[in-house]
PDB file of C-alpha atoms and ligand atoms in Angstrom:
ATOM      1  CA  MET F   1     -16.694 -11.002   1.244  1.00  0.00           C
ATOM      2  CA  ARG F   2     -13.592  -8.832   1.377  1.00  0.00           C
ATOM      3  CA  ARG F   3     -13.838  -5.443   3.045  1.00  0.00           C
ATOM      4  CA  LYS F   4     -12.223  -2.748   0.932  1.00  0.00           C
ATOM      5  CA  LEU F   5      -9.233  -0.907   2.340  1.00  0.00           C
ATOM      6  CA  VAL F   6      -8.311   2.654   1.366  1.00  0.00           C
ATOM      7  CA  ALA F   7      -4.874   3.695   2.583  1.00  0.00           C
ATOM      8  CA  GLY F   8      -3.271   7.106   2.200  1.00  0.00           C
ATOM      9  CA  ASN F   9       0.433   7.206   1.398  1.00  0.00           C
ATOM     10  CA  TRP F  10       1.490  10.689   2.406  1.00  0.00           C
ATOM     11  CA  LYS F  11       5.036  10.168   1.085  1.00  0.00           C
ATOM     12  CA  MET F  12       7.403  12.948   2.234  1.00  0.00           C
ATOM     13  CA  HIS F  13       4.693  15.522   2.838  1.00  0.00           C
ATOM     14  CA  GLY F  14       3.240  17.136   5.930  1.00  0.00           C
ATOM     15  CA  SER F  15       4.042  19.111   9.048  1.00  0.00           C
ATOM     16  CA  LEU F  16       2.595  18.956  12.546  1.00  0.00           C
ATOM     17  CA  ALA F  17       0.135  21.721  11.655  1.00  0.00           C
ATOM     18  CA  GLU F  18      -0.833  20.335   8.242  1.00  0.00           C
ATOM     19  CA  ASN F  19      -1.276  16.847   9.648  1.00  0.00           C
ATOM     20  CA  GLU F  20      -3.483  18.104  12.439  1.00  0.00           C
ATOM     21  CA  ALA F  21      -5.810  19.734   9.920  1.00  0.00           C
ATOM     22  CA  LEU F  22      -5.825  16.628   7.734  1.00  0.00           C
ATOM     23  CA  LEU F  23      -6.406  14.151  10.562  1.00  0.00           C
ATOM     24  CA  SER F  24      -9.110  16.161  12.282  1.00  0.00           C
ATOM     25  CA  GLY F  25     -10.900  16.670   8.954  1.00  0.00           C
ATOM     26  CA  LEU F  26     -10.635  12.969   8.243  1.00  0.00           C
ATOM     27  CA  LEU F  27     -12.041  11.975  11.632  1.00  0.00           C
ATOM     28  CA  ALA F  28     -14.888  14.424  11.261  1.00  0.00           C
ATOM     29  CA  GLY F  29     -15.823  13.047   7.853  1.00  0.00           C
ATOM     30  CA  MET F  30     -15.702   9.301   8.516  1.00  0.00           C
ATOM     31  CA  GLY F  31     -19.448   8.911   9.000  1.00  0.00           C
ATOM     32  CA  GLY F  32     -20.857   6.683   6.273  1.00  0.00           C
ATOM     33  CA  VAL F  33     -17.483   5.278   5.218  1.00  0.00           C
ATOM     34  CA  LYS F  34     -17.804   1.501   4.908  1.00  0.00           C
ATOM     35  CA  ALA F  35     -14.251   0.720   3.810  1.00  0.00           C
ATOM     36  CA  GLY F  36     -11.345   0.286   6.153  1.00  0.00           C
ATOM     37  CA  VAL F  37      -9.230   3.453   6.178  1.00  0.00           C
ATOM     38  CA  ALA F  38      -5.575   3.964   7.049  1.00  0.00           C
ATOM     39  CA  VAL F  39      -2.907   6.630   6.677  1.00  0.00           C
ATOM     40  CA  CYS F  40       0.775   5.838   6.169  1.00  0.00           C
ATOM     41  CA  VAL F  41       2.718   8.792   7.497  1.00  0.00           C
ATOM     42  CA  PRO F  42       6.393   9.841   7.675  1.00  0.00           C
ATOM     43  CA  PHE F  43       8.242   8.364  10.684  1.00  0.00           C
ATOM     44  CA  PRO F  44       8.418  11.588  12.742  1.00  0.00           C
ATOM     45  CA  TYR F  45       4.641  11.879  12.686  1.00  0.00           C
ATOM     46  CA  LEU F  46       3.790   8.393  13.935  1.00  0.00           C
ATOM     47  CA  ALA F  47       3.347   9.655  17.494  1.00  0.00           C
ATOM     48  CA  GLN F  48       1.000  12.349  16.233  1.00  0.00           C
ATOM     49  CA  ALA F  49      -0.991   9.828  14.233  1.00  0.00           C
ATOM     50  CA  GLN F  50      -1.184   7.490  17.210  1.00  0.00           C
ATOM     51  CA  ALA F  51      -2.313  10.260  19.561  1.00  0.00           C
ATOM     52  CA  ARG F  52      -4.919  11.543  17.138  1.00  0.00           C
ATOM     53  CA  LEU F  53      -6.263   8.244  15.776  1.00  0.00           C
ATOM     54  CA  THR F  54      -6.240   5.836  18.741  1.00  0.00           C
ATOM     55  CA  GLY F  55      -9.783   4.652  19.338  1.00  0.00           C
ATOM     56  CA  SER F  56     -10.995   5.947  15.945  1.00  0.00           C
ATOM     57  CA  ALA F  57     -11.948   4.093  12.779  1.00  0.00           C
ATOM     58  CA  VAL F  58      -8.752   5.242  11.049  1.00  0.00           C
ATOM     59  CA  ALA F  59      -5.656   3.050  11.312  1.00  0.00           C
ATOM     60  CA  TRP F  60      -2.103   4.274  10.764  1.00  0.00           C
ATOM     61  CA  GLY F  61       1.177   2.949   9.554  1.00  0.00           C
ATOM     62  CA  ALA F  62       4.557   3.732   8.044  1.00  0.00           C
ATOM     63  CA  GLN F  63       5.875   3.871   4.502  1.00  0.00           C
ATOM     64  CA  ASN F  64       9.059   1.848   4.851  1.00  0.00           C
ATOM     65  CA  MET F  65      11.231   0.110   7.427  1.00  0.00           C
ATOM     66  CA  SER F  66      14.524  -1.683   7.812  1.00  0.00           C
ATOM     67  CA  GLN F  67      14.756  -5.426   7.386  1.00  0.00           C
ATOM     68  CA  GLN F  68      17.230  -5.429  10.312  1.00  0.00           C
ATOM     69  CA  ALA F  69      16.081  -5.900  13.903  1.00  0.00           C
ATOM     70  CA  ARG F  70      18.567  -3.473  15.491  1.00  0.00           C
ATOM     71  CA  GLY F  71      22.187  -2.439  15.358  1.00  0.00           C
ATOM     72  CA  ALA F  72      24.606  -0.055  13.721  1.00  0.00           C
ATOM     73  CA  PHE F  73      22.422   1.030  10.803  1.00  0.00           C
ATOM     74  CA  THR F  74      22.493   4.814  10.966  1.00  0.00           C
ATOM     75  CA  GLY F  75      19.273   6.409   9.830  1.00  0.00           C
ATOM     76  CA  GLU F  76      17.247   3.202   9.713  1.00  0.00           C
ATOM     77  CA  VAL F  77      14.002   2.399  11.563  1.00  0.00           C
ATOM     78  CA  SER F  78      13.111  -1.133  12.673  1.00  0.00           C
ATOM     79  CA  ALA F  79       9.819  -2.999  12.723  1.00  0.00           C
ATOM     80  CA  SER F  80       9.739  -3.096  16.525  1.00  0.00           C
ATOM     81  CA  MET F  81      10.062   0.705  16.575  1.00  0.00           C
ATOM     82  CA  LEU F  82       7.015   0.981  14.332  1.00  0.00           C
ATOM     83  CA  ALA F  83       5.167  -1.520  16.500  1.00  0.00           C
ATOM     84  CA  ASP F  84       5.988   0.679  19.523  1.00  0.00           C
ATOM     85  CA  PHE F  85       3.769   3.313  17.905  1.00  0.00           C
ATOM     86  CA  ALA F  86       1.026   0.729  17.303  1.00  0.00           C
ATOM     87  CA  CYS F  87       1.340   0.821  13.523  1.00  0.00           C
ATOM     88  CA  ALA F  88      -1.131  -1.561  11.936  1.00  0.00           C
ATOM     89  CA  TYR F  89       0.441  -1.295   8.493  1.00  0.00           C
ATOM     90  CA  VAL F  90       3.745  -0.660   6.819  1.00  0.00           C
ATOM     91  CA  ILE F  91       4.229  -0.210   3.092  1.00  0.00           C
ATOM     92  CA  VAL F  92       7.032  -2.376   1.704  1.00  0.00           C
ATOM     93  CA  GLY F  93       8.452  -2.361  -1.803  1.00  0.00           C
ATOM     94  CA  HIS F  94       6.884   0.861  -2.997  1.00  0.00           C
ATOM     95  CA  SER F  95       8.138   1.535  -6.515  1.00  0.00           C
ATOM     96  CA  GLU F  96       9.856   4.729  -5.323  1.00  0.00           C
ATOM     97  CA  ARG F  97      11.880   2.621  -2.874  1.00  0.00           C
ATOM     98  CA  ARG F  98      12.635   0.047  -5.566  1.00  0.00           C
ATOM     99  CA  ALA F  99      13.629   2.646  -8.171  1.00  0.00           C
ATOM    100  CA  LEU F 100      15.270   5.422  -6.119  1.00  0.00           C
ATOM    101  CA  TYR F 101      16.827   3.342  -3.323  1.00  0.00           C
ATOM    102  CA  GLY F 102      17.635   0.172  -5.227  1.00  0.00           C
ATOM    103  CA  GLU F 103      15.434  -2.170  -3.199  1.00  0.00           C
ATOM    104  CA  SER F 104      15.492  -5.671  -4.681  1.00  0.00           C
ATOM    105  CA  ASP F 105      12.701  -8.239  -4.599  1.00  0.00           C
ATOM    106  CA  GLU F 106      14.689 -10.172  -1.984  1.00  0.00           C
ATOM    107  CA  LEU F 107      15.165  -7.133   0.251  1.00  0.00           C
ATOM    108  CA  VAL F 108      11.463  -6.326   0.011  1.00  0.00           C
ATOM    109  CA  ALA F 109      10.688  -9.907   1.038  1.00  0.00           C
ATOM    110  CA  GLU F 110      12.963  -9.518   4.077  1.00  0.00           C
ATOM    111  CA  LYS F 111      11.148  -6.328   5.079  1.00  0.00           C
ATOM    112  CA  TYR F 112       7.794  -8.049   4.597  1.00  0.00           C
ATOM    113  CA  ALA F 113       8.904 -10.913   6.861  1.00  0.00           C
ATOM    114  CA  ALA F 114      10.217  -8.539   9.535  1.00  0.00           C
ATOM    115  CA  ALA F 115       6.991  -6.523   9.485  1.00  0.00           C
ATOM    116  CA  GLN F 116       4.893  -9.634  10.023  1.00  0.00           C
ATOM    117  CA  ALA F 117       7.196 -10.906  12.747  1.00  0.00           C
ATOM    118  CA  ALA F 118       6.536  -7.627  14.596  1.00  0.00           C
ATOM    119  CA  GLY F 119       2.775  -8.101  14.248  1.00  0.00           C
ATOM    120  CA  MET F 120       2.139  -5.550  11.509  1.00  0.00           C
ATOM    121  CA  THR F 121       0.392  -6.023   8.187  1.00  0.00           C
ATOM    122  CA  PRO F 122       2.730  -5.282   5.288  1.00  0.00           C
ATOM    123  CA  ILE F 123       1.236  -3.522   2.275  1.00  0.00           C
ATOM    124  CA  LEU F 124       3.299  -5.174  -0.448  1.00  0.00           C
ATOM    125  CA  CYS F 125       3.564  -3.011  -3.575  1.00  0.00           C
ATOM    126  CA  LEU F 126       3.914  -4.646  -6.979  1.00  0.00           C
ATOM    127  CA  GLY F 127       3.931  -3.037 -10.388  1.00  0.00           C
ATOM    128  CA  GLU F 128       5.570  -2.675 -13.775  1.00  0.00           C
ATOM    129  CA  THR F 129       7.249   0.318 -15.388  1.00  0.00           C
ATOM    130  CA  LEU F 130       6.026   1.793 -18.663  1.00  0.00           C
ATOM    131  CA  SER F 131       8.774   0.087 -20.654  1.00  0.00           C
ATOM    132  CA  GLU F 132       7.939  -3.234 -19.016  1.00  0.00           C
ATOM    133  CA  ARG F 133       4.265  -2.775 -19.955  1.00  0.00           C
ATOM    134  CA  GLU F 134       5.219  -1.833 -23.495  1.00  0.00           C
ATOM    135  CA  GLY F 135       7.454  -4.891 -23.596  1.00  0.00           C
ATOM    136  CA  CYS F 136       4.446  -7.034 -22.629  1.00  0.00           C
ATOM    137  CA  ILE F 137       6.123  -8.333 -19.475  1.00  0.00           C
ATOM    138  CA  THR F 138       3.710  -6.848 -16.922  1.00  0.00           C
ATOM    139  CA  GLU F 139       2.599 -10.237 -15.647  1.00  0.00           C
ATOM    140  CA  ALA F 140       6.142 -11.594 -15.529  1.00  0.00           C
ATOM    141  CA  VAL F 141       7.314  -8.604 -13.471  1.00  0.00           C
ATOM    142  CA  VAL F 142       4.416  -8.727 -11.025  1.00  0.00           C
ATOM    143  CA  ALA F 143       4.793 -12.510 -10.684  1.00  0.00           C
ATOM    144  CA  ARG F 144       8.519 -12.166  -9.976  1.00  0.00           C
ATOM    145  CA  GLN F 145       7.890  -9.534  -7.281  1.00  0.00           C
ATOM    146  CA  LEU F 146       5.131 -11.605  -5.678  1.00  0.00           C
ATOM    147  CA  ASP F 147       7.011 -14.890  -5.915  1.00  0.00           C
ATOM    148  CA  ALA F 148       9.983 -13.462  -4.004  1.00  0.00           C
ATOM    149  CA  VAL F 149       7.726 -12.968  -0.997  1.00  0.00           C
ATOM    150  CA  ILE F 150       6.010 -16.342  -1.366  1.00  0.00           C
ATOM    151  CA  ALA F 151       9.402 -18.051  -1.635  1.00  0.00           C
ATOM    152  CA  LYS F 152      10.614 -16.456   1.588  1.00  0.00           C
ATOM    153  CA  CYS F 153       7.459 -16.477   3.718  1.00  0.00           C
ATOM    154  CA  GLY F 154       5.078 -18.966   2.113  1.00  0.00           C
ATOM    155  CA  VAL F 155       1.688 -18.372   0.557  1.00  0.00           C
ATOM    156  CA  ALA F 156      -0.043 -18.613   3.950  1.00  0.00           C
ATOM    157  CA  SER F 157       1.700 -15.377   4.982  1.00  0.00           C
ATOM    158  CA  LEU F 158      -0.517 -13.523   2.510  1.00  0.00           C
ATOM    159  CA  ALA F 159      -3.413 -14.076   4.914  1.00  0.00           C
ATOM    160  CA  ARG F 160      -1.704 -11.418   7.059  1.00  0.00           C
ATOM    161  CA  ALA F 161      -0.765  -9.025   4.260  1.00  0.00           C
ATOM    162  CA  VAL F 162      -2.252  -6.590   1.789  1.00  0.00           C
ATOM    163  CA  VAL F 163      -1.068  -6.402  -1.811  1.00  0.00           C
ATOM    164  CA  ALA F 164      -1.100  -3.121  -3.728  1.00  0.00           C
ATOM    165  CA  TYR F 165      -0.863  -3.264  -7.502  1.00  0.00           C
ATOM    166  CA  GLU F 166       0.654   0.049  -8.551  1.00  0.00           C
ATOM    167  CA  PRO F 167       1.699   0.401 -12.186  1.00  0.00           C
ATOM    168  CA  VAL F 168       4.713   2.705 -11.998  1.00  0.00           C
ATOM    169  CA  TRP F 169       3.579   4.683 -15.037  1.00  0.00           C
ATOM    170  CA  ALA F 170       0.361   5.621 -13.212  1.00  0.00           C
ATOM    171  CA  ILE F 171       1.953   6.881  -9.973  1.00  0.00           C
ATOM    172  CA  GLY F 172       1.822  10.630  -9.578  1.00  0.00           C
ATOM    173  CA  THR F 173       1.343  11.087 -13.305  1.00  0.00           C
ATOM    174  CA  GLY F 174      -2.392  11.690 -13.535  1.00  0.00           C
ATOM    175  CA  VAL F 175      -2.538   8.704 -15.904  1.00  0.00           C
ATOM    176  CA  THR F 176      -4.675   6.051 -14.219  1.00  0.00           C
ATOM    177  CA  ALA F 177      -4.820   2.476 -15.406  1.00  0.00           C
ATOM    178  CA  SER F 178      -8.257   1.950 -16.878  1.00  0.00           C
ATOM    179  CA  PRO F 179     -10.507  -0.116 -14.627  1.00  0.00           C
ATOM    180  CA  ASN F 180     -10.176  -3.003 -17.048  1.00  0.00           C
ATOM    181  CA  GLN F 181      -6.382  -2.720 -17.336  1.00  0.00           C
ATOM    182  CA  ALA F 182      -6.128  -2.815 -13.550  1.00  0.00           C
ATOM    183  CA  GLN F 183      -8.667  -5.611 -13.165  1.00  0.00           C
ATOM    184  CA  VAL F 184      -6.712  -7.843 -15.549  1.00  0.00           C
ATOM    185  CA  VAL F 185      -3.583  -7.598 -13.406  1.00  0.00           C
ATOM    186  CA  HIS F 186      -5.503  -7.926 -10.142  1.00  0.00           C
ATOM    187  CA  ALA F 187      -7.147 -11.089 -11.445  1.00  0.00           C
ATOM    188  CA  PHE F 188      -3.730 -12.379 -12.492  1.00  0.00           C
ATOM    189  CA  ILE F 189      -2.317 -11.784  -8.994  1.00  0.00           C
ATOM    190  CA  ARG F 190      -5.283 -13.475  -7.327  1.00  0.00           C
ATOM    191  CA  ALA F 191      -5.112 -16.447  -9.700  1.00  0.00           C
ATOM    192  CA  ARG F 192      -1.423 -16.887  -8.968  1.00  0.00           C
ATOM    193  CA  VAL F 193      -2.155 -17.030  -5.247  1.00  0.00           C
ATOM    194  CA  ARG F 194      -5.207 -19.254  -5.840  1.00  0.00           C
ATOM    195  CA  ALA F 195      -3.047 -21.813  -7.605  1.00  0.00           C
ATOM    196  CA  LEU F 196      -1.252 -22.271  -4.273  1.00  0.00           C
ATOM    197  CA  ASP F 197      -4.052 -21.632  -1.777  1.00  0.00           C
ATOM    198  CA  ALA F 198      -7.644 -20.885  -2.755  1.00  0.00           C
ATOM    199  CA  GLY F 199      -8.665 -19.735   0.701  1.00  0.00           C
ATOM    200  CA  VAL F 200      -5.849 -17.223   0.991  1.00  0.00           C
ATOM    201  CA  ALA F 201      -6.598 -15.931  -2.513  1.00  0.00           C
ATOM    202  CA  ALA F 202     -10.277 -15.420  -1.715  1.00  0.00           C
ATOM    203  CA  GLY F 203      -9.496 -13.326   1.347  1.00  0.00           C
ATOM    204  CA  LEU F 204      -6.552 -11.359  -0.038  1.00  0.00           C
ATOM    205  CA  ILE F 205      -7.042  -7.590  -0.242  1.00  0.00           C
ATOM    206  CA  ILE F 206      -5.494  -6.334  -3.491  1.00  0.00           C
ATOM    207  CA  GLN F 207      -5.481  -2.542  -3.626  1.00  0.00           C
ATOM    208  CA  TYR F 208      -4.978  -0.503  -6.763  1.00  0.00           C
ATOM    209  CA  GLY F 209      -2.668   2.508  -6.649  1.00  0.00           C
ATOM    210  CA  GLY F 210      -1.690   5.119  -9.202  1.00  0.00           C
ATOM    211  CA  SER F 211      -3.499   8.438  -9.694  1.00  0.00           C
ATOM    212  CA  VAL F 212      -6.660   7.351  -7.903  1.00  0.00           C
ATOM    213  CA  LYS F 213      -8.909  10.401  -7.518  1.00  0.00           C
ATOM    214  CA  ALA F 214     -12.441  11.031  -6.301  1.00  0.00           C
ATOM    215  CA  ASN F 215     -13.677  10.966  -9.882  1.00  0.00           C
ATOM    216  CA  ASN F 216     -12.248   7.556 -10.844  1.00  0.00           C
ATOM    217  CA  ALA F 217     -12.269   5.640  -7.532  1.00  0.00           C
ATOM    218  CA  ALA F 218     -15.781   4.193  -7.742  1.00  0.00           C
ATOM    219  CA  GLU F 219     -15.233   2.658 -11.154  1.00  0.00           C
ATOM    220  CA  LEU F 220     -11.872   1.187 -10.148  1.00  0.00           C
ATOM    221  CA  PHE F 221     -13.178  -0.136  -6.829  1.00  0.00           C
ATOM    222  CA  GLY F 222     -16.180  -1.613  -8.620  1.00  0.00           C
ATOM    223  CA  GLN F 223     -13.999  -4.174 -10.383  1.00  0.00           C
ATOM    224  CA  PRO F 224     -14.327  -7.672  -8.939  1.00  0.00           C
ATOM    225  CA  ASP F 225     -10.690  -8.061  -7.896  1.00  0.00           C
ATOM    226  CA  ILE F 226      -9.963  -4.467  -6.799  1.00  0.00           C
ATOM    227  CA  ASP F 227     -10.341  -4.169  -3.045  1.00  0.00           C
ATOM    228  CA  GLY F 228      -9.706  -0.486  -2.464  1.00  0.00           C
ATOM    229  CA  GLY F 229      -6.708   1.689  -3.100  1.00  0.00           C
ATOM    230  CA  LEU F 230      -3.335   3.021  -2.040  1.00  0.00           C
ATOM    231  CA  ILE F 231      -3.655   6.745  -2.499  1.00  0.00           C
ATOM    232  CA  GLY F 232      -0.743   9.166  -2.850  1.00  0.00           C
ATOM    233  CA  GLY F 233      -1.387  12.740  -3.917  1.00  0.00           C
ATOM    234  CA  ALA F 234      -5.126  12.646  -3.361  1.00  0.00           C
ATOM    235  CA  SER F 235      -4.683  11.519   0.262  1.00  0.00           C
ATOM    236  CA  LEU F 236      -3.284  14.951   1.147  1.00  0.00           C
ATOM    237  CA  ASN F 237      -6.593  16.651   0.433  1.00  0.00           C
ATOM    238  CA  VAL F 238      -9.143  15.717   3.062  1.00  0.00           C
ATOM    239  CA  GLU F 239     -12.260  16.157   0.921  1.00  0.00           C
ATOM    240  CA  GLU F 240     -10.730  14.278  -1.999  1.00  0.00           C
ATOM    241  CA  PHE F 241      -9.495  11.476   0.246  1.00  0.00           C
ATOM    242  CA  LEU F 242     -12.822  11.157   2.034  1.00  0.00           C
ATOM    243  CA  ALA F 243     -14.621  10.972  -1.301  1.00  0.00           C
ATOM    244  CA  ILE F 244     -12.304   8.111  -2.287  1.00  0.00           C
ATOM    245  CA  CYS F 245     -12.969   6.397   1.055  1.00  0.00           C
ATOM    246  CA  ARG F 246     -16.698   6.681   0.444  1.00  0.00           C
ATOM    247  CA  ALA F 247     -16.244   5.008  -2.947  1.00  0.00           C
ATOM    248  CA  GLY F 248     -14.861   1.934  -1.155  1.00  0.00           C
TER     249      GLY F 248
HETATM  250  P1  PGA O   1      -0.504   8.660  -6.520  1.00  0.00           P
HETATM  251  O1  PGA O   1       0.518   7.708  -5.703  1.00  0.00           O
HETATM  252  O2  PGA O   1      -1.882   8.386  -5.973  1.00  0.00           O
HETATM  253  O3  PGA O   1      -0.030  10.064  -6.195  1.00  0.00           O
HETATM  254  O4  PGA O   1      -0.370   8.321  -7.951  1.00  0.00           O
HETATM  255  C1  PGA O   1       0.167   6.393  -5.341  1.00  0.00           C
HETATM  256  C2  PGA O   1       1.311   5.757  -4.603  1.00  0.00           C
HETATM  257  O5  PGA O   1       2.479   6.028  -4.933  1.00  0.00           O
HETATM  258  O6  PGA O   1       1.091   4.966  -3.666  1.00  0.00           O
END
């Protein structure tokens, strides 16, 4: 039985004061939450997250990292730096990174490998754009993105990873994939892993992301292959986020 995981992706939002309010509200409201909960915060706030969340039921992580270990890479942050702040998770291959910063499937696979080598659990984002969905290549796109990681790290590596299916057209748009639309792709991802390793597939957490709100989370999370969510906008509102956590 997989335990659901609800992770907040704060993106480039927050301040010390705003985060303090959000984190203390979150900690105060965790009673009765059965799902695993995490927040993925901007780099400068990792120390704050660590200080506030150590010893609590809420894990923390980052939203991106370099594939490089160290060196002359101005502005980059390595996996070992994230591990220094006890990050449990790091998001890799978010569609905003792929689209706005040109991250390729191969680069994402390198980041995934580096995250695991540093002892963190990568949250690997997969998902098609609207034109790809309209062109009926959703499964081909998701398979290509997933296969790049399997080719580099092997299917067994997915036992130490989380996958997030995030249709790009549903991110930040208020348009959520219907529970059935999402379930179809989640089942496809799990079947593709199962074809290589049934045990890994059975244990793999596959989150859904894209305009998850308190009022649609329960139905999405009720699908057989949806194991929680990666939550953007709604993770910035403590009541909304807690309601989503309670749906998990
Ligand atoms: P959203 O973002 O919940 O604001 O749609 C999800 C994500 O980008 O991870």
